[in-house]
Structures are given as structure tokens and as C-alpha cells.
CSV table of C-alpha atoms and ligand atoms in Angstrom, one decimal:
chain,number,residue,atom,x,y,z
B,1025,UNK,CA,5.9,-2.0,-28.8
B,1026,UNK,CA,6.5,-1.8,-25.2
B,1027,UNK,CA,9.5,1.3,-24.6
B,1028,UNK,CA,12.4,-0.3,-22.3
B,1029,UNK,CA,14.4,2.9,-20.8
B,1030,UNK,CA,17.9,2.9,-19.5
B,1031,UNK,CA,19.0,-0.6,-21.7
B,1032,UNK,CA,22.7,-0.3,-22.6
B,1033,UNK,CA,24.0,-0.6,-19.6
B,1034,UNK,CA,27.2,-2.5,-20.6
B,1035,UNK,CA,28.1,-3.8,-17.4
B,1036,UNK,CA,25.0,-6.1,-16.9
B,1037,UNK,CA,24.4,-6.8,-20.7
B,1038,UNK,CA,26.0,-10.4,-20.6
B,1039,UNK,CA,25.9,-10.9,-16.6
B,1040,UNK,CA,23.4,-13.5,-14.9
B,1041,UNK,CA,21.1,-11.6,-13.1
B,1042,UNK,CA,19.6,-12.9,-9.8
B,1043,UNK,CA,15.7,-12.2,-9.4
B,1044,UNK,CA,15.7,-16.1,-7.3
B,1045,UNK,CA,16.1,-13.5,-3.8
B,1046,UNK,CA,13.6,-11.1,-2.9
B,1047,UNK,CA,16.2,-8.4,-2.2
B,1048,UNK,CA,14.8,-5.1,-1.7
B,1049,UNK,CA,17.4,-2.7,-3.1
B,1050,UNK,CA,14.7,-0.8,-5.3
B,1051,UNK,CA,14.2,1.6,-2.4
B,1052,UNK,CA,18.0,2.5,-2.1
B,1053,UNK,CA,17.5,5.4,-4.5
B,1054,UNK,CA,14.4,6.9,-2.3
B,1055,UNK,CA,16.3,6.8,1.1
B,1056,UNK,CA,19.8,8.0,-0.2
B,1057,UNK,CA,17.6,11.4,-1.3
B,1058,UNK,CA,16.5,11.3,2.4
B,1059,UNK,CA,20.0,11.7,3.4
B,1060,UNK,CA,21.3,12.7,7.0
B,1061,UNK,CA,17.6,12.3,8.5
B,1062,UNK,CA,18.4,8.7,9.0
B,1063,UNK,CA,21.9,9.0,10.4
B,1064,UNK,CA,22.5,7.0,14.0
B,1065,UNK,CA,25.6,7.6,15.9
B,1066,UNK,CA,26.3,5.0,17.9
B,1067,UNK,CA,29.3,6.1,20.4
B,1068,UNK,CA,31.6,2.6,21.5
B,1069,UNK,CA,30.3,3.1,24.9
B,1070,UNK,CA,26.7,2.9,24.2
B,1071,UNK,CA,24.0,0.2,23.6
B,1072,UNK,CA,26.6,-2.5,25.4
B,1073,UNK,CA,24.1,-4.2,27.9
B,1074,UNK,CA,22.1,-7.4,26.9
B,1075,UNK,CA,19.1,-5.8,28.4
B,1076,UNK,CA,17.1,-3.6,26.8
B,1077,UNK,CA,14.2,-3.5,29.2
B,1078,UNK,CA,13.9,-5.7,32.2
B,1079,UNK,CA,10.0,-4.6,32.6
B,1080,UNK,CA,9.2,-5.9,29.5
B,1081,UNK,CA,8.4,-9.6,29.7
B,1082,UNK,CA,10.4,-9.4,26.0
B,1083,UNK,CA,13.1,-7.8,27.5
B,1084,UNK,CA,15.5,-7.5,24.7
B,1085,UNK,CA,13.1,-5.4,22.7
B,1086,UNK,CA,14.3,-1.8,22.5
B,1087,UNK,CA,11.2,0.7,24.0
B,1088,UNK,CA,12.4,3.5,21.0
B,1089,UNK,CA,11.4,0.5,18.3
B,1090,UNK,CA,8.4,-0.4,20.1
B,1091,UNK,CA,7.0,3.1,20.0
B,1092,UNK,CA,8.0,3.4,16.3
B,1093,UNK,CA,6.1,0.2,15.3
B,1094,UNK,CA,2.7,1.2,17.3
B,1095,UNK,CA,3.0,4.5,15.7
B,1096,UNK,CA,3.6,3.1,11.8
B,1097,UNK,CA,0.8,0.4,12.2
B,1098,UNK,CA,-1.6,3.6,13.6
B,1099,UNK,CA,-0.6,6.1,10.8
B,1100,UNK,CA,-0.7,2.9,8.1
B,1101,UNK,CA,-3.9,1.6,9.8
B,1102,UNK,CA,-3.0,-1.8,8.6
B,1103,UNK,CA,-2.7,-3.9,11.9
B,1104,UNK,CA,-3.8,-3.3,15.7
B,1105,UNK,CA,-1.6,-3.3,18.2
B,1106,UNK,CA,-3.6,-2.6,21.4
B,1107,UNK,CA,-3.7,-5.7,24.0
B,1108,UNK,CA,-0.7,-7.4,22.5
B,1109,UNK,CA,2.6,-8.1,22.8
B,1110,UNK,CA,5.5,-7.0,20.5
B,1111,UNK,CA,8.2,-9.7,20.2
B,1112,UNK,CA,11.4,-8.3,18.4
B,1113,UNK,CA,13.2,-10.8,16.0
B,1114,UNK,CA,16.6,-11.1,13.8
B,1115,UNK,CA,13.9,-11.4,10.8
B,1116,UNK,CA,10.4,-12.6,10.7
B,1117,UNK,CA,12.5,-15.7,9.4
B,1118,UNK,CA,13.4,-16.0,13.3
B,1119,UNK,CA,9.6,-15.2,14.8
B,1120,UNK,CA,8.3,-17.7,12.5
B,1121,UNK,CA,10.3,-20.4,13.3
B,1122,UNK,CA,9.8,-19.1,17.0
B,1123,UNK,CA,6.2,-19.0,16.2
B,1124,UNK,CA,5.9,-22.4,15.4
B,1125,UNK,CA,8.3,-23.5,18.3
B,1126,UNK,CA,5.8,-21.7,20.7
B,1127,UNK,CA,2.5,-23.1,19.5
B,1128,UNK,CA,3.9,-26.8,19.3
B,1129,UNK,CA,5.1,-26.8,22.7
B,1130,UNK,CA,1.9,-25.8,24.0
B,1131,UNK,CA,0.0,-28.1,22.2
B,1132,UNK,CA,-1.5,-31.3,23.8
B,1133,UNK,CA,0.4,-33.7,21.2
B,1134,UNK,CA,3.3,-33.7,19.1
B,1135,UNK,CA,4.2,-33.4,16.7
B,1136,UNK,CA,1.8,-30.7,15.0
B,1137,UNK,CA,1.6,-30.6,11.8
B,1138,UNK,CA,2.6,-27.1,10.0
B,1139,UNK,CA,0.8,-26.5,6.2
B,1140,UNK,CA,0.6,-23.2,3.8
B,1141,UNK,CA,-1.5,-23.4,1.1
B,1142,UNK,CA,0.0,-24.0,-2.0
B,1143,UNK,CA,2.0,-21.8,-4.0
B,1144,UNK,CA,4.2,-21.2,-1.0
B,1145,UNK,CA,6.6,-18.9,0.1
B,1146,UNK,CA,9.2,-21.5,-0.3
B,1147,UNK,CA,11.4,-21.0,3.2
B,1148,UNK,CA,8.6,-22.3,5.3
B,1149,UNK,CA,9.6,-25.7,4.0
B,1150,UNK,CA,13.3,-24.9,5.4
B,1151,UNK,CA,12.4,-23.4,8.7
B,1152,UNK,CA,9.9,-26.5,9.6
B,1153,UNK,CA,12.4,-29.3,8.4
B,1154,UNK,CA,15.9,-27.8,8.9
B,1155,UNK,CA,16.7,-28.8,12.4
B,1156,UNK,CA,14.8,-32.2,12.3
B,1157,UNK,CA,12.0,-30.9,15.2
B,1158,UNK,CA,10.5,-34.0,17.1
B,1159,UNK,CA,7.5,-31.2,18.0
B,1160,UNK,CA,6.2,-30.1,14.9
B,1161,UNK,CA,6.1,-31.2,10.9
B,1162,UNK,CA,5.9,-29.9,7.4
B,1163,UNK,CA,2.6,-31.4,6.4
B,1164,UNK,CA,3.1,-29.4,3.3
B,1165,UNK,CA,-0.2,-27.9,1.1
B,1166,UNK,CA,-3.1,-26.7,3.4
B,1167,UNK,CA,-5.5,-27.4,0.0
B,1168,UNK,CA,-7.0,-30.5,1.1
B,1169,UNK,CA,-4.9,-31.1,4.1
B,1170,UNK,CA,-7.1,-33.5,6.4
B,1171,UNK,CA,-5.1,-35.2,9.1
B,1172,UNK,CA,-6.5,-35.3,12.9
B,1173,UNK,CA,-4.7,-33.5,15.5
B,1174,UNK,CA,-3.1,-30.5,16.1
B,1175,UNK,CA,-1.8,-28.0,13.2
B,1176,UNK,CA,-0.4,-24.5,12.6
B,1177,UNK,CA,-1.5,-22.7,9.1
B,1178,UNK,CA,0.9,-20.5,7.9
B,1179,UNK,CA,-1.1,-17.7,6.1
B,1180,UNK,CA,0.6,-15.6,3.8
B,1181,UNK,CA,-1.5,-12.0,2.7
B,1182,UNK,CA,-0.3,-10.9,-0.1
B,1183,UNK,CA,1.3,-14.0,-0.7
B,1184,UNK,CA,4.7,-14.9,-1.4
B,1185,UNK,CA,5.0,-16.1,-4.4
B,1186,UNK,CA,1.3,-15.4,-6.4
B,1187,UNK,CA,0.5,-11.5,-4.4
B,1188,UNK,CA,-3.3,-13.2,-3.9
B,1189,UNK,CA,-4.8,-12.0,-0.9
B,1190,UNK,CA,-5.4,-15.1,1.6
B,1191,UNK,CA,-7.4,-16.1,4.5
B,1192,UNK,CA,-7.0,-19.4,6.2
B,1193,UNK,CA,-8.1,-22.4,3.9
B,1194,UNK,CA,-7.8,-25.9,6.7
B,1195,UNK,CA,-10.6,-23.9,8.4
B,1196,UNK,CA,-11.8,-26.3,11.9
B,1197,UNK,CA,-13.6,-22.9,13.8
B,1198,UNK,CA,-14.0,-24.6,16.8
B,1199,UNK,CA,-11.0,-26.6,17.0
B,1200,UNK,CA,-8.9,-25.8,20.0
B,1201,UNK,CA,-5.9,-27.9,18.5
B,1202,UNK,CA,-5.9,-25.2,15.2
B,1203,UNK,CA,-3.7,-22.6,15.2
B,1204,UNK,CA,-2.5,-19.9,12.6
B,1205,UNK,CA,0.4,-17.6,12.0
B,1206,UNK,CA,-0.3,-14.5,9.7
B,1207,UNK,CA,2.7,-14.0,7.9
B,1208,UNK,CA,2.1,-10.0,6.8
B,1209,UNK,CA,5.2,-9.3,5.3
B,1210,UNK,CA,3.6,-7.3,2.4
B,1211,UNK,CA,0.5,-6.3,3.9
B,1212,UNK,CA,1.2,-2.1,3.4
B,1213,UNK,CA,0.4,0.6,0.7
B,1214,UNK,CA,3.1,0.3,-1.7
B,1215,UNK,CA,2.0,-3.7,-2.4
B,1216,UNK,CA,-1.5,-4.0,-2.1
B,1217,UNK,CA,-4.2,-1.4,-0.9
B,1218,UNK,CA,-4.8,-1.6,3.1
B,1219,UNK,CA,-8.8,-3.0,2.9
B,1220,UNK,CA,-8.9,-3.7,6.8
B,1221,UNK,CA,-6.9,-3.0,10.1
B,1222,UNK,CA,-5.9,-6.6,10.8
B,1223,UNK,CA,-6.7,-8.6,14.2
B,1224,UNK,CA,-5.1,-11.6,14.8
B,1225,UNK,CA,-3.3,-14.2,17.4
B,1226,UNK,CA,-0.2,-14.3,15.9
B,1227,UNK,CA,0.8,-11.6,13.2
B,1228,UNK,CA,3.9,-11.3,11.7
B,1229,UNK,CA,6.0,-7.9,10.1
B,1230,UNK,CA,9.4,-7.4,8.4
B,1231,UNK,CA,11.3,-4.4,7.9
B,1232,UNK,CA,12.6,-5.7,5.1
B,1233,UNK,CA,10.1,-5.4,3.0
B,1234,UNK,CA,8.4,-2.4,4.0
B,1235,UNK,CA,11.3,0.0,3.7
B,1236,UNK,CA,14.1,-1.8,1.7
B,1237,UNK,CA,16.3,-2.6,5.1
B,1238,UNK,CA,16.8,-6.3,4.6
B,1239,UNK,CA,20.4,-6.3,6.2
B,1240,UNK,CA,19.2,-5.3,9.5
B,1241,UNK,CA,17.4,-8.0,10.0
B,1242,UNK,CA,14.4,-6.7,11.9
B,1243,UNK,CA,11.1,-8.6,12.2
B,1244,UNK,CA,8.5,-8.1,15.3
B,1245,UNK,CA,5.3,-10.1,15.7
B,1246,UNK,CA,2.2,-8.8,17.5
B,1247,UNK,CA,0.6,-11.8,19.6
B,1248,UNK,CA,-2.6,-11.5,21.7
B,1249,UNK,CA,-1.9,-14.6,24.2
B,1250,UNK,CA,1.0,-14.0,26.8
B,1251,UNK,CA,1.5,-18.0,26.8
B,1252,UNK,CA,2.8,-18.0,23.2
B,1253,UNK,CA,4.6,-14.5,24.2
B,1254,UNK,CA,6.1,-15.9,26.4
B,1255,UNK,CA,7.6,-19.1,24.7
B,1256,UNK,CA,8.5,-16.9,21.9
B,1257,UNK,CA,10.7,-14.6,24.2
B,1258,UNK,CA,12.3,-17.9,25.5
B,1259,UNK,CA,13.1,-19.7,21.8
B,1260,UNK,CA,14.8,-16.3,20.7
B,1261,UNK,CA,16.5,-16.2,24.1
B,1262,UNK,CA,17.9,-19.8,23.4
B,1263,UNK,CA,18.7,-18.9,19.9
B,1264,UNK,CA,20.3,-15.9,20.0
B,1265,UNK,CA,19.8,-14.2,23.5
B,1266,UNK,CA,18.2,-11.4,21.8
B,1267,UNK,CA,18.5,-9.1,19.5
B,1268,UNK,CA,21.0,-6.5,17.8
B,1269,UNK,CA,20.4,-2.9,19.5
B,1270,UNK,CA,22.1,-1.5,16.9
B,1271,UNK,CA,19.8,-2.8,14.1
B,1272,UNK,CA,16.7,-1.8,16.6
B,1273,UNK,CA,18.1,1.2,17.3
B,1274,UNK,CA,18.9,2.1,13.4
B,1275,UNK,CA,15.2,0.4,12.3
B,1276,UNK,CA,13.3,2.9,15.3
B,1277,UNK,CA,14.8,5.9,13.5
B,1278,UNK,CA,13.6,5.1,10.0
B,1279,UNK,CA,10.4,4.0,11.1
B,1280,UNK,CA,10.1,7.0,12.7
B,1281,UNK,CA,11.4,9.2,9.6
B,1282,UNK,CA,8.6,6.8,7.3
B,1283,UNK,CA,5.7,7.3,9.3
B,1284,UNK,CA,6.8,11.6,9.2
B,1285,UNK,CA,6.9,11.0,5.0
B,1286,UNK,CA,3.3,9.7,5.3
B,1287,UNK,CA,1.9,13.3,6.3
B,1288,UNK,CA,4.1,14.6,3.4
B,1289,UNK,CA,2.8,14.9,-0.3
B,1290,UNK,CA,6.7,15.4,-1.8
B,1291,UNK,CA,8.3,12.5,0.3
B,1292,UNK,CA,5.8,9.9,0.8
B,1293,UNK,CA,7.3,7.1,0.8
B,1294,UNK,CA,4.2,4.7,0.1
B,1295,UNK,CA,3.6,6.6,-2.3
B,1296,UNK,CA,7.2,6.5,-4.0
B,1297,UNK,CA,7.2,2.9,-3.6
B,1298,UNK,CA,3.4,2.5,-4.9
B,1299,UNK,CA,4.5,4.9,-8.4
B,1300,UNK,CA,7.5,2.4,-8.6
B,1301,UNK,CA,5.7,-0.6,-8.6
B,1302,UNK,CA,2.9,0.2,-10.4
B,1303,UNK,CA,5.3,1.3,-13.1
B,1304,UNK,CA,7.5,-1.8,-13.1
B,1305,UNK,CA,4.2,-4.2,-13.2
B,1306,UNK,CA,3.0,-2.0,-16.3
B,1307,UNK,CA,6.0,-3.1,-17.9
B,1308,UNK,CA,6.2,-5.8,-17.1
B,1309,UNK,CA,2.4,-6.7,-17.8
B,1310,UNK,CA,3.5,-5.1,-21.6
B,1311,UNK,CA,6.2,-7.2,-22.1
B,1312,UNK,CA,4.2,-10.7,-21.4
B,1313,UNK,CA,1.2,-9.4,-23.1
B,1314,UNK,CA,3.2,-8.9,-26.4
B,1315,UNK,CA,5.4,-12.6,-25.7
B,1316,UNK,CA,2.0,-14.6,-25.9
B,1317,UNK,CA,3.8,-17.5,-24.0
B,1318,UNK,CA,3.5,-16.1,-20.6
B,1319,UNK,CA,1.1,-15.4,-17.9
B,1320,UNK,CA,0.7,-13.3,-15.0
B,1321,UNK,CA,-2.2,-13.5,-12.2
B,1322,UNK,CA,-4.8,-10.7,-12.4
B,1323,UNK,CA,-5.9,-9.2,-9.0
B,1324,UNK,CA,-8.6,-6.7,-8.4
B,1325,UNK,CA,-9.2,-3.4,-7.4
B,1326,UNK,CA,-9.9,-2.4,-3.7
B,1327,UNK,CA,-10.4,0.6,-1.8
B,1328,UNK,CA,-7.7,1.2,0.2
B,1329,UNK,CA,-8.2,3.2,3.4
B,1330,UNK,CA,-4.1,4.5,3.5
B,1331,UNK,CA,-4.7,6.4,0.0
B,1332,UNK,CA,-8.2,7.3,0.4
B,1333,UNK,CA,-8.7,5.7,-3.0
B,1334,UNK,CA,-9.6,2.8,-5.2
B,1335,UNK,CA,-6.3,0.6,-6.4
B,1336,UNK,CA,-4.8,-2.4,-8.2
B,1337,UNK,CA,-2.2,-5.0,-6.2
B,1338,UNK,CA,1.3,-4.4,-7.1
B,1339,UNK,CA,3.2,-7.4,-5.7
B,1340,UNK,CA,7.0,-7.7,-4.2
B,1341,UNK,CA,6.8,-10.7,-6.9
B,1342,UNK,CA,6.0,-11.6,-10.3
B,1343,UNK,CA,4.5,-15.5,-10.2
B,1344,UNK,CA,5.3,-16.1,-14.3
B,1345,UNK,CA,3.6,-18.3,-15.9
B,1346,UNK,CA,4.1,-20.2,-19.4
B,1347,UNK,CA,1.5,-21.8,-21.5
B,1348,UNK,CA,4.4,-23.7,-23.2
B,1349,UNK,CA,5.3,-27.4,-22.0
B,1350,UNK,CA,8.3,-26.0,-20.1
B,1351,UNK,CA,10.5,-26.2,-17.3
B,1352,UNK,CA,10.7,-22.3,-16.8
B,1353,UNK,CA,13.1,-21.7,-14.3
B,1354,UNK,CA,15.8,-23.7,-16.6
B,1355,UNK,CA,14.7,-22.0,-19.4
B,1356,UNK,CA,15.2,-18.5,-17.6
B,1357,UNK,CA,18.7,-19.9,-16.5
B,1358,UNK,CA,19.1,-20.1,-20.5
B,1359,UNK,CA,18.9,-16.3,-20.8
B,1360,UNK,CA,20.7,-15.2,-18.0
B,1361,UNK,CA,18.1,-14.9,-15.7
B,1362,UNK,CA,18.0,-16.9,-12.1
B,1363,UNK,CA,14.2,-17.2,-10.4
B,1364,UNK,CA,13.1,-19.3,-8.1
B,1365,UNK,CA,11.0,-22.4,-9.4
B,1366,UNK,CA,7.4,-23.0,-9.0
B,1367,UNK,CA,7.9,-26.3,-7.8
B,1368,UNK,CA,9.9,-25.1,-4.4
B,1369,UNK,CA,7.0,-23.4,-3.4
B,1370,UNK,CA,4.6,-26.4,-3.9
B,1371,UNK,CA,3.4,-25.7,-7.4
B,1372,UNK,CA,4.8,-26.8,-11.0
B,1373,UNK,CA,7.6,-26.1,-13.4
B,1374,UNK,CA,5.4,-24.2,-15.8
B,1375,UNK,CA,6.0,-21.5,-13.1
B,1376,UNK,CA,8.2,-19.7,-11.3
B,1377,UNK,CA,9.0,-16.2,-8.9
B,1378,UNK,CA,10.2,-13.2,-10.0
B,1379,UNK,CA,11.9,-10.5,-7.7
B,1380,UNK,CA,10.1,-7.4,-8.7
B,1381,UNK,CA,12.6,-5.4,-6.1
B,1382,UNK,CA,15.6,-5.1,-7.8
B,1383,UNK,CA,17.8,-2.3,-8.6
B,1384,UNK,CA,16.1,-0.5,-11.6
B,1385,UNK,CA,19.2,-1.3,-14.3
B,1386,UNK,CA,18.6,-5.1,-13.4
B,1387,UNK,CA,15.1,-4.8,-13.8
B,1388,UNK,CA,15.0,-3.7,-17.1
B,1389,UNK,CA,17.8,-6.0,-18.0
B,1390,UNK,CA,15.0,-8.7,-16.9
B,1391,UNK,CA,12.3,-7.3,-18.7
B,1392,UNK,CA,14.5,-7.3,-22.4
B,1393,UNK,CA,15.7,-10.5,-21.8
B,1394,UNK,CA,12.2,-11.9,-21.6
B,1395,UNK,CA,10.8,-10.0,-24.9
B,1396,UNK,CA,13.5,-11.9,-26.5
B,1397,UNK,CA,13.0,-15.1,-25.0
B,1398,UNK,CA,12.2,-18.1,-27.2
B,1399,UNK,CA,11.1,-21.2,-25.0
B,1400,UNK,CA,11.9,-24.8,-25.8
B,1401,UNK,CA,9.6,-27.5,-25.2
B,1402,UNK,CA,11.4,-29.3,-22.5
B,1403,UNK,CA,8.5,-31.2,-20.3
B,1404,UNK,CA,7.8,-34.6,-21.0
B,1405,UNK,CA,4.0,-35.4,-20.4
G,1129,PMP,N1,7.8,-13.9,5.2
G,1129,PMP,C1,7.7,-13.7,3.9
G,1129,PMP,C2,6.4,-14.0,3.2
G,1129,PMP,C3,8.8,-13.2,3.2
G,1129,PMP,O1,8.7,-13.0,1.9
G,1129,PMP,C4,10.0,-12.9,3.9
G,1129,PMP,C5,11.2,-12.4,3.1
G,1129,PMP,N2,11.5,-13.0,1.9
G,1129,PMP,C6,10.1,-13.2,5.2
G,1129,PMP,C7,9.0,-13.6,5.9
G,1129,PMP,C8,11.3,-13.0,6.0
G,1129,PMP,O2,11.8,-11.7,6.1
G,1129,PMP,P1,13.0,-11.3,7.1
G,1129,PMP,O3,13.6,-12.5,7.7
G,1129,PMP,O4,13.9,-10.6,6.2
G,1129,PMP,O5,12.4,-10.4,8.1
């Protein structure tokens, strides 16, 4: 029998619980023991200008974060940074999009057509349809996508929804009309162990998911040519002239603080985050092991060169799977729990994501609920 700690918790016995959203307040608990360390003041007379640096050709990008981030991807050894440009963004969700914007408008025809490989982190479908682009379209699934022309591949490593570890899959080497974004929103320690210091065009980092900070909406991509740079600057220019130095400001100092717990044993914070998941994926691995109806991907072991040691994959989420003829997500619903369904992010209803960052009362709220879950048979073949 698998033990489930801290169950009665009376306010969330009968509430709907919402794992849809990857929301990362796990990490509150780690950051609120670091107390003061990450306290800004921010007097009303500072940090008022729109210009952060008028030498930098992205001139809105505070040169406090931009040390931080060259100094974390160093002491994390998970990405270079030499030779390339840092664009600052409200999000990756904005880079992407300017990402996208940037490689379409330098391409010879339009409109390019934008594919991920099936299962999907779901939003790429709203960012490449929302505003109706003449210059680009969602082609959907890269498995077997075959069109002529220009593309963009969104690659996704670990991925959002299934944690595999991906490389392109379209695949035209010598191609000057292909293009890829690396979307490495979950490339560090605490998800999946660092096999390789990462080197391409167009890389792409949130803070959101490294540390927890989803509200300040920081995201910064690395890009090697100064053309895409450049058009990237000028789409978040456009969209929202910039942006906040607060949230830069706030983001440098806890970057800063993270990459000074990565010399200390006691306060790691990889390695906090890495004991966490591996913990919650244990359980979580229990539970489904004793239901028999559900299923969870298996990854392998790798050598990760942050820990100096051989681990598993601990993904930010859980792709469930049933072997029933279900539609899971509704069935979920049923018991109170929301996820997001499988079909969203180009796959079927016998699946669906799981947030495995919650707040630890909700997570275990999750994992009861499903060890009493009975599913219906609700697909009609
Ligand atoms: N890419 C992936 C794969 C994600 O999972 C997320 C967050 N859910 C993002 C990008 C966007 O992150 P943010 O806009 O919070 O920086």
C-alpha cells in the first residue's frame, strides 16, 4: 500500500483542484526559508526610464539580469551563452511568439509553416493562430509533416506534456528555408539530468519554471544570428515597448541568490527541487502501479554533469495514461480533478497532463483521489 502523508486537510477534501496549469508554487516553501536574501527595494524614484541600456542593440534588457543569466547558465552548464545575444521577454510565451514573428519575416515566402511534434505543449497552437498572422501557420504535428517551403520546428526538451528528451524530427540538414526554436523551459537539474551544454540558433529559458517565479514573467532567449536579434527586439518593442524593470530587476537578484545555493550542500536549490520531485514521481509512480488502469512514460537514466552523478527524469508534468476506453480528462473532472487533455496537445483522450508543481496539500489531494478512481468506459470506437 502506497503511504499518502498530510491527507485530512479539510479545506481541499471536497474542492476541485486545478493540475490543467503548470503553476509552480511547489518552490514557495524553499524560498520563504531563504527569507530577506531576496528582498529588492525599489525606491518611487528609481527604475522610471524606458531605457535600460541604449548600447545594447536590446536595449530594454537590464545589464544586472544579463550578468545573472550568463553566470546561472555557466554554474548550471546547461546552455552557452558566448557569441549570442540575450533578448529579455514578458515570458518565453512572448519570445516565442517573437521568435516565430522574426524567422517568418526573414524568410523568402510566406506564410511559413510552424510544427512541434506531437504530444505538444498545447499553447504553441494559441500563440501561432491567435492573431490570424498572414506570415506564418500552425501546420500542426512535425511527425510526418512534408509540405515544401519554409518551416519553423518548435522543439521542446524535456517536453511539455510527455518529459521525453527531443531533437528535431522534420529534419531537411541543408535546407536554408528550415528553421528551429529550442524551447528549454525545463532543461535544468531539478527536471532532468544536464547531459550536454546546449548550442543552438534560437534557444529559449523561463524563469518560471526554474525557480517557481511565474508571476514575473521573465523569459530571455539566447540567439546566435543578429538578424533574428534584431527583429526580435523590434516585435517586443511593438508589443510592449519592453520589459518590466522591476520584474528584471527582482528575477537578477534571485538568479543571483540561486546560482550562490549551487556551491552550498544545505541550500541547494537544484537539489531541493530534484529531492521534491523525485519524491512526488515515487508517489505518484506507486499510486498508478497499484490502480492497474493507468500509465506513465518511463525515461532513462543519464549522467548528469550538474550532480556529478547518474539520474532518472523527474518531469514538471505527469502525461497519464489509461488503458481503459476513456475520455480521461472528463473522467478526472468526475473526481474533482481539472488536467489538461491529451487531445489539446495533439494526442488522444486516453491521455492527459498533470501539473506535478503544485502546492504539496494539493498534490496529495491528487494522488488520493486517483487511488480511488473508478473509470467508466466512455469512448465509442
Ligand atoms: N514553454 C514551455 C514548454 C512551457 O511549459 C511554458 C510554461 N508553461 C512556457 C514556455 C512559457 O513560460 P513563461 O511564459 O511563463 O515564461
Amino acid at each position: 500500500m502506497v503511504k499518502l502523508e498530510n491527507m485530512k486537510n479539510i479545506s481541499l477534501s471536497d474542492s476541485v483542484i486545478n493540475l490543467d496549469h503548470g503553476d509552480p508554487t511547489a518552490y514557495e516553501e524553499y524560498w520563504r526559508k531563504i527569507g530577506d536574501r531576496c528582498t529588492v527595494t525599489i525606491r518611487g524614484c528609481d527604475l522610471m526610464s524606458y531605457f535600460s541600456d541604449v548600447n545594447n542593440m536590446c536595449w530594454f534588457l537590464e545589464p544586472e539580469l544579463a550578468e545573472a543569466i550568463k553566470e546561472l547558465h555557466d554554474a548550471v552548464g546547461n546552455a552557452a551563452t558566448e557569441d549570442r545575444y540575450i533578448v529579455v521577454g514578458t515570458g518565453s510565451t512572448q519570445l516565442c511568439q517573437a521568435a516565430v514573428h522574426a524567422l517568418s519575416s526573414l524568410a523568402g515566402t510566406q506564410p511559413v509553416s510552424v510544427v512541434a511534434a506531437a504530444p505538444y505543449y498545447s499553447t504553441y497552437v494559441e500563440e501561432t493562430t491567435y492573431v490570424r498572422s498572414g506570415m506564418y501557420k500552425w501546420e500542426g504535428d512535425a511527425w510526418g509533416f512534408d509540405k515544401k517551403g519554409p518551416y519553423i520546428e518548435l522543439v521542446t526538451s524535456p517536453n511539455n506534456p510527455d518529459g521525453t528528451l527531443r531533437e528535431t524530427v522534420v529534419n531537411r540538414p541543408d535546407d536554408d528555408e528550415s528553421k528551429v526554436i529550442h524551447d528549454f523551459a525545463y532543461y535544468w537539474p531539478h527536471y532532468t539530468p544536464i547531459t550536454r551544454r546546449q548550442d543552438h540558433d534560437i534557444m529559449l529559458f523561463t524563469f518560471s519554471k526554474i525557480t517557481g517565479h511565474a508571476g514575473s514573467r521573465i523569459g530571455w532567449a539566447l540567439v546566435k544570428d543578429k538578424k533574428v536579434a534584431k527583429k526580435m527586439v523590434e516585435y517586443i518593442i511593438v508589443n510592449s515597448i519592453g520589459v518590466s524593470k522591476e520584474s528584471q530587476i527582482r528575477t537578477a537578484k534571485i538568479l543571483k541568490v540561486l546560482k550562490e545555493t549551487c556551491k552550498s550542500e544545505a541550500e541547494n536549490f537544484f537539489e531541493y527541487g530534484h529531492e521534491m520531485m523525485k519524491n512526488r514521481w515515487e508517489k505518484l509512480r506507486g499510486v498508478v502501479k497499484e490502480s492497474d488502469v493507468f500509465s506513465l512514460p518511463k525515461y532513462p537514466e543519464a549522467y548528469c554533469y550538474f550532480f556529478g552523478k547518474t539520474l532518472g527524469s523527474y518531469p514538471a508534468f505527469a502525461w497519464l495514461g489509461t488503458k481503459e476506453e476513456t475520455d480521461l480528462v472528463n473522467e478526472l473532472r468526475r473526481h474533482k480533478v481539472m488536467s489538461r487533455a491529451g487531445e489539446r496537445c495533439g494526442s488522444d483522450k486516453k491521455h492527459v497532463r498533470v501539473s506535478m508543481l503544485s502546492r504539496e496539500d494539493v498534490f496529495n489531494v491528487f494522488l488520493e483521489r486517483l487511488a480511488n478512481m473508478k473509470l467508466i468506459k466512455s469512448i465509442d470506437l
